[in-house]
PDB file of C-alpha atoms in Angstrom:
ATOM      1  CA  UNK L   1      13.013  94.026 -44.597  1.00 96.00           C
ATOM      2  CA  UNK L   2      10.956  91.372 -42.731  1.00 94.00           C
ATOM      3  CA  UNK L   3      13.923  89.830 -40.948  1.00 94.00           C
ATOM      4  CA  UNK L   4      12.237  88.586 -37.805  1.00 91.00           C
ATOM      5  CA  UNK L   5      10.999  85.200 -39.063  1.00 87.00           C
ATOM      6  CA  UNK L   6      10.757  82.816 -42.004  1.00 87.00           C
ATOM      7  CA  UNK L   7      12.698  83.434 -45.183  1.00 91.00           C
ATOM      8  CA  UNK L   8      13.924  86.857 -44.090  1.00 93.00           C
ATOM      9  CA  UNK L   9      15.498  85.502 -40.953  1.00 94.00           C
ATOM     10  CA  UNK L  10      17.237  82.561 -42.790  1.00 94.00           C
ATOM     11  CA  UNK L  11      18.742  84.983 -45.380  1.00 95.00           C
ATOM     12  CA  UNK L  12      20.016  87.159 -42.520  1.00 96.00           C
ATOM     13  CA  UNK L  13      21.718  84.181 -40.887  1.00 95.00           C
ATOM     14  CA  UNK L  14      23.394  83.304 -44.117  1.00 95.00           C
ATOM     15  CA  UNK L  15      24.583  86.896 -44.575  1.00 95.00           C
ATOM     16  CA  UNK L  16      26.200  86.803 -41.136  1.00 94.00           C
ATOM     17  CA  UNK L  17      28.587  84.179 -42.400  1.00 93.00           C
ATOM     18  CA  UNK L  18      30.350  86.988 -44.496  1.00 91.00           C
ATOM     19  CA  UNK L  19      32.400  88.777 -41.859  1.00 90.00           C
ATOM     20  CA  UNK L  20      32.921  91.731 -44.115  1.00 91.00           C
ATOM     21  CA  UNK L  21      29.167  92.251 -44.444  1.00 92.00           C
ATOM     22  CA  UNK L  22      27.479  94.926 -42.277  1.00 95.00           C
ATOM     23  CA  UNK L  23      23.765  94.260 -42.122  1.00 97.00           C
ATOM     24  CA  UNK L  24      20.731  96.366 -41.425  1.00 97.00           C
ATOM     25  CA  UNK L  25      17.580  94.414 -40.379  1.00 98.00           C
ATOM     26  CA  UNK L  26      13.993  95.649 -39.944  1.00 97.00           C
ATOM     27  CA  UNK L  27      10.581  94.350 -38.993  1.00 96.00           C
ATOM     28  CA  UNK L  28       7.747  95.114 -36.577  1.00 94.00           C
ATOM     29  CA  UNK L  29       9.004  93.019 -33.611  1.00 94.00           C
ATOM     30  CA  UNK L  30      11.643  95.021 -31.721  1.00 96.00           C
ATOM     31  CA  UNK L  31      12.259  92.149 -29.221  1.00 96.00           C
ATOM     32  CA  UNK L  32      13.107  89.735 -32.040  1.00 96.00           C
ATOM     33  CA  UNK L  33      15.318  92.256 -33.797  1.00 97.00           C
ATOM     34  CA  UNK L  34      17.243  92.686 -30.558  1.00 97.00           C
ATOM     35  CA  UNK L  35      17.907  88.945 -30.372  1.00 97.00           C
ATOM     36  CA  UNK L  36      19.191  88.922 -33.959  1.00 97.00           C
ATOM     37  CA  UNK L  37      21.378  91.868 -33.465  1.00 96.00           C
ATOM     38  CA  UNK L  38      23.010  90.072 -30.501  1.00 97.00           C
ATOM     39  CA  UNK L  39      24.346  87.468 -32.839  1.00 96.00           C
ATOM     40  CA  UNK L  40      26.824  90.020 -34.246  1.00 96.00           C
ATOM     41  CA  UNK L  41      26.339  93.355 -32.337  1.00 96.00           C
ATOM     42  CA  UNK L  42      29.247  94.994 -34.108  1.00 95.00           C
ATOM     43  CA  UNK L  43      28.014  94.187 -37.669  1.00 96.00           C
ATOM     44  CA  UNK L  44      24.220  94.392 -37.296  1.00 97.00           C
ATOM     45  CA  UNK L  45      21.934  97.430 -36.906  1.00 97.00           C
ATOM     46  CA  UNK L  46      18.166  97.325 -36.787  1.00 97.00           C
ATOM     47  CA  UNK L  47      15.187  99.597 -37.028  1.00 97.00           C
ATOM     48  CA  UNK L  48      11.599  98.713 -36.074  1.00 97.00           C
ATOM     49  CA  UNK L  49       9.547  99.301 -39.248  1.00 97.00           C
ATOM     50  CA  UNK L  50       5.909  98.584 -40.183  1.00 96.00           C
ATOM     51  CA  UNK L  51       5.843  98.802 -43.952  1.00 97.00           C
ATOM     52  CA  UNK L  52       2.138  99.866 -43.774  1.00 96.00           C
ATOM     53  CA  UNK L  53       2.942 102.984 -41.906  1.00 96.00           C
ATOM     54  CA  UNK L  54       3.032 106.118 -43.981  1.00 95.00           C
ATOM     55  CA  UNK L  55       6.361 107.166 -42.482  1.00 96.00           C
ATOM     56  CA  UNK L  56       7.994 103.729 -42.909  1.00 97.00           C
ATOM     57  CA  UNK L  57      10.475 105.164 -45.442  1.00 98.00           C
ATOM     58  CA  UNK L  58      11.929 107.449 -42.724  1.00 98.00           C
ATOM     59  CA  UNK L  59      12.696 104.264 -40.820  1.00 98.00           C
ATOM     60  CA  UNK L  60      14.555 102.866 -43.820  1.00 98.00           C
ATOM     61  CA  UNK L  61      16.453 106.064 -44.131  1.00 98.00           C
ATOM     62  CA  UNK L  62      17.540 105.857 -40.464  1.00 98.00           C
ATOM     63  CA  UNK L  63      18.568 102.235 -40.916  1.00 98.00           C
ATOM     64  CA  UNK L  64      20.582 103.212 -43.960  1.00 98.00           C
ATOM     65  CA  UNK L  65      22.316 105.878 -41.869  1.00 97.00           C
ATOM     66  CA  UNK L  66      23.146 103.301 -39.135  1.00 97.00           C
ATOM     67  CA  UNK L  67      24.690 100.908 -41.608  1.00 95.00           C
ATOM     68  CA  UNK L  68      26.558 103.653 -43.586  1.00 95.00           C
ATOM     69  CA  UNK L  69      24.948 103.074 -46.921  1.00 96.00           C
ATOM     70  CA  UNK L  70      22.969 100.350 -48.804  1.00 97.00           C
ATOM     71  CA  UNK L  71      24.418  98.094 -51.555  1.00 97.00           C
ATOM     72  CA  UNK L  72      21.613  95.487 -51.422  1.00 97.00           C
ATOM     73  CA  UNK L  73      18.077  95.874 -50.409  1.00 98.00           C
ATOM     74  CA  UNK L  74      16.230  92.554 -49.640  1.00 98.00           C
ATOM     75  CA  UNK L  75      12.382  92.658 -49.144  1.00 97.00           C
ATOM     76  CA  UNK L  76      10.857  89.625 -47.459  1.00 95.00           C
ATOM     77  CA  UNK L  77       7.871  91.367 -45.733  1.00 93.00           C
ATOM     78  CA  UNK L  78       4.395  90.138 -46.702  1.00 90.00           C
ATOM     79  CA  UNK L  79       1.171  88.469 -45.554  1.00 88.00           C
ATOM     80  CA  UNK L  80      -1.310  86.081 -47.110  1.00 83.00           C
ATOM     81  CA  UNK L  81      -4.385  84.047 -46.081  1.00 82.00           C
ATOM     82  CA  UNK L  82      -6.979  81.783 -47.608  1.00 81.00           C
ATOM     83  CA  UNK L  83     -10.070  83.890 -48.171  1.00 83.00           C
ATOM     84  CA  UNK L  84     -12.908  82.073 -49.917  1.00 84.00           C
ATOM     85  CA  UNK L  85     -15.580  84.622 -49.057  1.00 89.00           C
ATOM     86  CA  UNK L  86     -13.676  86.990 -49.774  1.00 89.00           C
ATOM     87  CA  UNK L  87     -13.688  88.848 -46.413  1.00 92.00           C
ATOM     88  CA  UNK L  88     -13.119  92.574 -46.861  1.00 95.00           C
ATOM     89  CA  UNK L  89     -10.651  92.852 -43.908  1.00 94.00           C
ATOM     90  CA  UNK L  90      -8.362  90.113 -45.239  1.00 93.00           C
ATOM     91  CA  UNK L  91      -8.546  91.408 -48.792  1.00 94.00           C
ATOM     92  CA  UNK L  92      -7.717  95.012 -47.802  1.00 95.00           C
ATOM     93  CA  UNK L  93      -4.994  94.208 -45.288  1.00 95.00           C
ATOM     94  CA  UNK L  94      -3.285  91.956 -47.863  1.00 94.00           C
ATOM     95  CA  UNK L  95      -3.327  94.748 -50.373  1.00 96.00           C
ATOM     96  CA  UNK L  96      -2.118  97.248 -47.806  1.00 97.00           C
ATOM     97  CA  UNK L  97       0.927  95.168 -46.914  1.00 96.00           C
ATOM     98  CA  UNK L  98       1.805  93.393 -50.202  1.00 96.00           C
ATOM     99  CA  UNK L  99       0.942  96.294 -52.558  1.00 97.00           C
ATOM    100  CA  UNK L 100       1.134  99.588 -50.704  1.00 97.00           C
ATOM    101  CA  UNK L 101       3.844  98.527 -48.267  1.00 97.00           C
ATOM    102  CA  UNK L 102       5.841  96.811 -50.965  1.00 98.00           C
ATOM    103  CA  UNK L 103       5.637  99.791 -53.293  1.00 98.00           C
ATOM    104  CA  UNK L 104       6.553 102.191 -50.470  1.00 98.00           C
ATOM    105  CA  UNK L 105       9.689 100.391 -49.328  1.00 98.00           C
ATOM    106  CA  UNK L 106      10.994  99.069 -52.707  1.00 98.00           C
ATOM    107  CA  UNK L 107      10.295 102.491 -54.232  1.00 98.00           C
ATOM    108  CA  UNK L 108      12.342 104.157 -51.504  1.00 98.00           C
ATOM    109  CA  UNK L 109      15.216 101.667 -52.068  1.00 98.00           C
ATOM    110  CA  UNK L 110      15.098 102.524 -55.776  1.00 98.00           C
ATOM    111  CA  UNK L 111      15.242 106.278 -55.131  1.00 98.00           C
ATOM    112  CA  UNK L 112      18.090 105.843 -52.692  1.00 98.00           C
ATOM    113  CA  UNK L 113      20.066 103.777 -55.223  1.00 98.00           C
ATOM    114  CA  UNK L 114      19.383 106.128 -58.066  1.00 98.00           C
ATOM    115  CA  UNK L 115      20.958 108.977 -56.065  1.00 98.00           C
ATOM    116  CA  UNK L 116      23.885 106.876 -54.609  1.00 97.00           C
ATOM    117  CA  UNK L 117      25.615 104.999 -57.442  1.00 94.00           C
ATOM    118  CA  UNK L 118      23.243 102.135 -57.885  1.00 97.00           C
ATOM    119  CA  UNK L 119      22.806  98.804 -56.084  1.00 98.00           C
ATOM    120  CA  UNK L 120      20.751  95.666 -56.004  1.00 98.00           C
ATOM    121  CA  UNK L 121      17.111  95.168 -55.189  1.00 98.00           C
ATOM    122  CA  UNK L 122      15.919  91.616 -54.408  1.00 98.00           C
ATOM    123  CA  UNK L 123      12.385  90.754 -53.267  1.00 97.00           C
ATOM    124  CA  UNK L 124      10.424  87.682 -52.410  1.00 96.00           C
ATOM    125  CA  UNK L 125       7.228  87.564 -54.521  1.00 95.00           C
ATOM    126  CA  UNK L 126       5.681  84.096 -55.190  1.00 92.00           C
ATOM    127  CA  UNK L 127       4.723  81.566 -57.822  1.00 91.00           C
ATOM    128  CA  UNK L 128       1.166  82.458 -56.701  1.00 88.00           C
ATOM    129  CA  UNK L 129       1.529  85.592 -58.862  1.00 89.00           C
ATOM    130  CA  UNK L 130       1.578  83.416 -61.972  1.00 90.00           C
ATOM    131  CA  UNK L 131      -2.241  83.216 -62.072  1.00 90.00           C
ATOM    132  CA  UNK L 132      -5.243  84.610 -60.175  1.00 88.00           C
ATOM    133  CA  UNK L 133      -6.132  82.045 -57.528  1.00 85.00           C
ATOM    134  CA  UNK L 134      -9.762  82.057 -56.479  1.00 87.00           C
ATOM    135  CA  UNK L 135      -9.315  81.168 -52.756  1.00 86.00           C
ATOM    136  CA  UNK L 136      -6.513  83.726 -52.531  1.00 85.00           C
ATOM    137  CA  UNK L 137      -7.719  86.491 -54.704  1.00 91.00           C
ATOM    138  CA  UNK L 138      -5.905  89.459 -53.065  1.00 94.00           C
ATOM    139  CA  UNK L 139      -2.797  87.402 -52.323  1.00 92.00           C
ATOM    140  CA  UNK L 140      -2.201  86.058 -55.779  1.00 92.00           C
ATOM    141  CA  UNK L 141      -3.072  89.422 -57.288  1.00 95.00           C
ATOM    142  CA  UNK L 142      -0.716  91.287 -54.931  1.00 96.00           C
ATOM    143  CA  UNK L 143       2.170  88.889 -55.892  1.00 96.00           C
ATOM    144  CA  UNK L 144       1.433  89.659 -59.671  1.00 96.00           C
ATOM    145  CA  UNK L 145       1.620  93.308 -58.861  1.00 97.00           C
ATOM    146  CA  UNK L 146       4.920  92.882 -57.161  1.00 98.00           C
ATOM    147  CA  UNK L 147       6.415  90.996 -60.130  1.00 97.00           C
ATOM    148  CA  UNK L 148       5.146  93.737 -62.571  1.00 97.00           C
ATOM    149  CA  UNK L 149       6.400  96.517 -60.286  1.00 98.00           C
ATOM    150  CA  UNK L 150       9.993  94.991 -60.125  1.00 98.00           C
ATOM    151  CA  UNK L 151       9.879  94.542 -63.916  1.00 98.00           C
ATOM    152  CA  UNK L 152       8.825  98.208 -64.426  1.00 98.00           C
ATOM    153  CA  UNK L 153      11.550  99.530 -62.098  1.00 98.00           C
ATOM    154  CA  UNK L 154      14.083  97.413 -63.889  1.00 98.00           C
ATOM    155  CA  UNK L 155      12.985  98.951 -67.270  1.00 98.00           C
ATOM    156  CA  UNK L 156      13.137 102.434 -65.747  1.00 98.00           C
ATOM    157  CA  UNK L 157      16.621 101.856 -64.399  1.00 98.00           C
ATOM    158  CA  UNK L 158      17.713 100.779 -67.837  1.00 98.00           C
ATOM    159  CA  UNK L 159      16.133 103.708 -69.582  1.00 98.00           C
ATOM    160  CA  UNK L 160      17.785 106.083 -67.092  1.00 97.00           C
ATOM    161  CA  UNK L 161      21.000 104.301 -67.304  1.00 98.00           C
ATOM    162  CA  UNK L 162      21.070 103.620 -63.547  1.00 98.00           C
ATOM    163  CA  UNK L 163      23.366 100.795 -62.272  1.00 98.00           C
ATOM    164  CA  UNK L 164      20.501  99.127 -60.258  1.00 98.00           C
ATOM    165  CA  UNK L 165      20.076  95.346 -60.562  1.00 98.00           C
ATOM    166  CA  UNK L 166      16.858  93.436 -59.603  1.00 98.00           C
ATOM    167  CA  UNK L 167      16.093  89.872 -58.566  1.00 98.00           C
ATOM    168  CA  UNK L 168      12.508  88.693 -58.374  1.00 97.00           C
ATOM    169  CA  UNK L 169      12.404  85.606 -56.041  1.00 96.00           C
ATOM    170  CA  UNK L 170       9.370  83.315 -56.483  1.00 94.00           C
ATOM    171  CA  UNK L 171       9.235  80.463 -54.091  1.00 90.00           C
ATOM    172  CA  UNK L 172       6.631  77.720 -53.838  1.00 79.00           C
ATOM    173  CA  UNK L 173       5.377  76.415 -50.546  1.00 74.00           C
ATOM    174  CA  UNK L 174       7.861  77.062 -47.696  1.00 77.00           C
ATOM    175  CA  UNK L 175       7.744  75.423 -44.280  1.00 66.00           C
ATOM    176  CA  UNK L 176       7.343  78.650 -42.259  1.00 64.00           C
ATOM    177  CA  UNK L 177       4.915  79.542 -39.448  1.00 56.00           C
ATOM    178  CA  UNK L 178       2.395  80.542 -42.031  1.00 53.00           C
ATOM    179  CA  UNK L 179       1.881  76.917 -43.005  1.00 49.00           C
ATOM    180  CA  UNK L 180       0.450  75.545 -39.693  1.00 48.00           C
ATOM    181  CA  UNK L 181       0.569  71.820 -40.547  1.00 46.00           C
ATOM    182  CA  UNK L 182      -3.229  71.477 -40.417  1.00 46.00           C
ATOM    183  CA  UNK L 183      -3.194  69.869 -43.738  1.00 53.00           C
ATOM    184  CA  UNK L 184      -0.678  68.419 -46.262  1.00 55.00           C
ATOM    185  CA  UNK L 185       1.046  70.749 -48.616  1.00 60.00           C
ATOM    186  CA  UNK L 186       2.626  69.690 -51.854  1.00 65.00           C
ATOM    187  CA  UNK L 187       6.217  70.238 -52.844  1.00 73.00           C
ATOM    188  CA  UNK L 188       7.124  71.714 -49.435  1.00 75.00           C
ATOM    189  CA  UNK L 189      10.615  73.305 -49.026  1.00 80.00           C
ATOM    190  CA  UNK L 190      12.729  74.121 -45.990  1.00 85.00           C
ATOM    191  CA  UNK L 191      13.396  77.880 -45.310  1.00 85.00           C
ATOM    192  CA  UNK L 192      17.102  77.217 -45.076  1.00 88.00           C
ATOM    193  CA  UNK L 193      17.154  75.653 -48.566  1.00 89.00           C
ATOM    194  CA  UNK L 194      15.134  78.495 -49.952  1.00 91.00           C
ATOM    195  CA  UNK L 195      17.460  81.082 -48.356  1.00 92.00           C
ATOM    196  CA  UNK L 196      20.468  79.316 -49.869  1.00 93.00           C
ATOM    197  CA  UNK L 197      18.837  79.453 -53.306  1.00 92.00           C
ATOM    198  CA  UNK L 198      18.124  83.133 -52.800  1.00 94.00           C
ATOM    199  CA  UNK L 199      21.745  83.904 -51.956  1.00 94.00           C
ATOM    200  CA  UNK L 200      22.938  82.135 -55.101  1.00 95.00           C
ATOM    201  CA  UNK L 201      20.402  84.027 -57.251  1.00 95.00           C
ATOM    202  CA  UNK L 202      21.341  87.386 -55.838  1.00 95.00           C
ATOM    203  CA  UNK L 203      25.112  86.460 -56.141  1.00 94.00           C
ATOM    204  CA  UNK L 204      24.550  85.565 -59.822  1.00 95.00           C
ATOM    205  CA  UNK L 205      22.412  88.739 -60.292  1.00 94.00           C
ATOM    206  CA  UNK L 206      19.615  86.661 -61.828  1.00 96.00           C
ATOM    207  CA  UNK L 207      16.487  88.653 -62.894  1.00 96.00           C
ATOM    208  CA  UNK L 208      13.964  85.971 -61.806  1.00 95.00           C
ATOM    209  CA  UNK L 209      14.528  82.883 -59.679  1.00 94.00           C
ATOM    210  CA  UNK L 210      11.588  80.411 -59.201  1.00 93.00           C
ATOM    211  CA  UNK L 211      12.348  78.061 -56.298  1.00 89.00           C
ATOM    212  CA  UNK L 212      12.720  75.143 -56.823  1.00 78.00           C
ATOM    213  CA  UNK L 213      12.949  73.170 -60.050  1.00 79.00           C
ATOM    214  CA  UNK L 214       9.685  71.388 -59.336  1.00 85.00           C
ATOM    215  CA  UNK L 215       7.880  74.746 -58.921  1.00 83.00           C
ATOM    216  CA  UNK L 216       9.546  76.098 -62.071  1.00 84.00           C
ATOM    217  CA  UNK L 217       7.905  73.304 -64.003  1.00 87.00           C
ATOM    218  CA  UNK L 218       4.520  73.776 -62.339  1.00 82.00           C
ATOM    219  CA  UNK L 219       4.612  77.560 -62.849  1.00 85.00           C
ATOM    220  CA  UNK L 220       5.512  77.103 -66.507  1.00 85.00           C
ATOM    221  CA  UNK L 221       2.517  74.767 -66.884  1.00 86.00           C
ATOM    222  CA  UNK L 222       0.183  77.244 -65.137  1.00 83.00           C
ATOM    223  CA  UNK L 223       1.197  80.019 -67.600  1.00 86.00           C
ATOM    224  CA  UNK L 224       0.254  77.959 -70.539  1.00 88.00           C
ATOM    225  CA  UNK L 225      -3.224  76.906 -69.390  1.00 88.00           C
ATOM    226  CA  UNK L 226      -5.921  78.791 -71.246  1.00 90.00           C
ATOM    227  CA  UNK L 227      -8.300  80.969 -69.225  1.00 88.00           C
ATOM    228  CA  UNK L 228     -11.349  78.736 -69.823  1.00 89.00           C
ATOM    229  CA  UNK L 229      -9.463  75.808 -68.285  1.00 89.00           C
ATOM    230  CA  UNK L 230      -7.931  77.750 -65.414  1.00 84.00           C
ATOM    231  CA  UNK L 231     -11.250  79.079 -64.097  1.00 87.00           C
ATOM    232  CA  UNK L 232     -12.616  75.513 -64.055  1.00 86.00           C
ATOM    233  CA  UNK L 233      -9.767  74.039 -61.947  1.00 84.00           C
ATOM    234  CA  UNK L 234     -10.734  72.843 -58.538  1.00 76.00           C
ATOM    235  CA  UNK L 235      -7.871  74.675 -56.810  1.00 68.00           C
ATOM    236  CA  UNK L 236      -8.223  74.396 -53.045  1.00 64.00           C
ATOM    237  CA  UNK L 237      -4.949  75.016 -51.299  1.00 51.00           C
ATOM    238  CA  UNK L 238      -3.619  77.899 -49.120  1.00 44.00           C
ATOM    239  CA  UNK L 239      -1.562  80.693 -50.739  1.00 43.00           C
ATOM    240  CA  UNK L 240       1.528  80.083 -48.605  1.00 43.00           C
ATOM    241  CA  UNK L 241       3.835  79.996 -51.591  1.00 42.00           C
ATOM    242  CA  UNK L 242       6.556  82.545 -50.863  1.00 41.00           C
ATOM    243  CA  UNK L 243       4.617  84.099 -47.913  1.00 40.00           C
ATOM    244  CA  UNK L 244       5.431  84.569 -44.294  1.00 41.00           C
ATOM    245  CA  UNK L 245       3.043  84.210 -41.401  1.00 39.00           C
ATOM    246  CA  UNK L 246      -0.274  86.009 -41.789  1.00 41.00           C
ATOM    247  CA  UNK L 247      -0.163  89.292 -40.028  1.00 41.00           C
ATOM    248  CA  UNK L 248       3.606  89.523 -39.818  1.00 42.00           C
ATOM    249  CA  UNK L 249       5.487  92.300 -41.572  1.00 50.00           C
TER     250      UNK L 249
END
């Protein structure tokens, strides 16, 4: 989900290398999905899906039917934007995509797997979910929600004895279209490198993978900062960690 650019597309391209893998891809851009399908037309199916649409789950069901089942669900759909005001439209559209859309699609994947002998749900959240970031209030909060939601579903699967595995993927800054190069970004990573790390994490069935080692250290430090110190930090950088281009789903 979210295969038409950035991390989602890079993961798709890596999955194509496994000739035994049949892949269903989804996103809002039908023209781009057509291009990706053409790379392996006999092993790729697609469905145009906007995760914010109330009937988006029907699109996922159709895609599962085209593929013939679903062993792994990978969610890379999301938006984010610096919002110092905070402007209502940006705040609400971020929540609509990263909270409502995320819950809608990941929840549907969980329900499908609960009824069909399990599977693996992997989702891109962000290190931004570690703390509330003032210039990205809705973004960082939405990423914290995503992490808690995955944790809750993992607990639910365990209680219900369902063979569903989860991987929460938390990248730092990734050089996607979202980061427009208008200013320097610290600890920048290439999408291909992030995708390779994601594939390793999913293959090992890791519960949480922070990408990369530098961001693991930084996130660990963030978690340990007391609230009085965190709210005084002069943080002033875009919330691009783990996000795709603003407005893309």
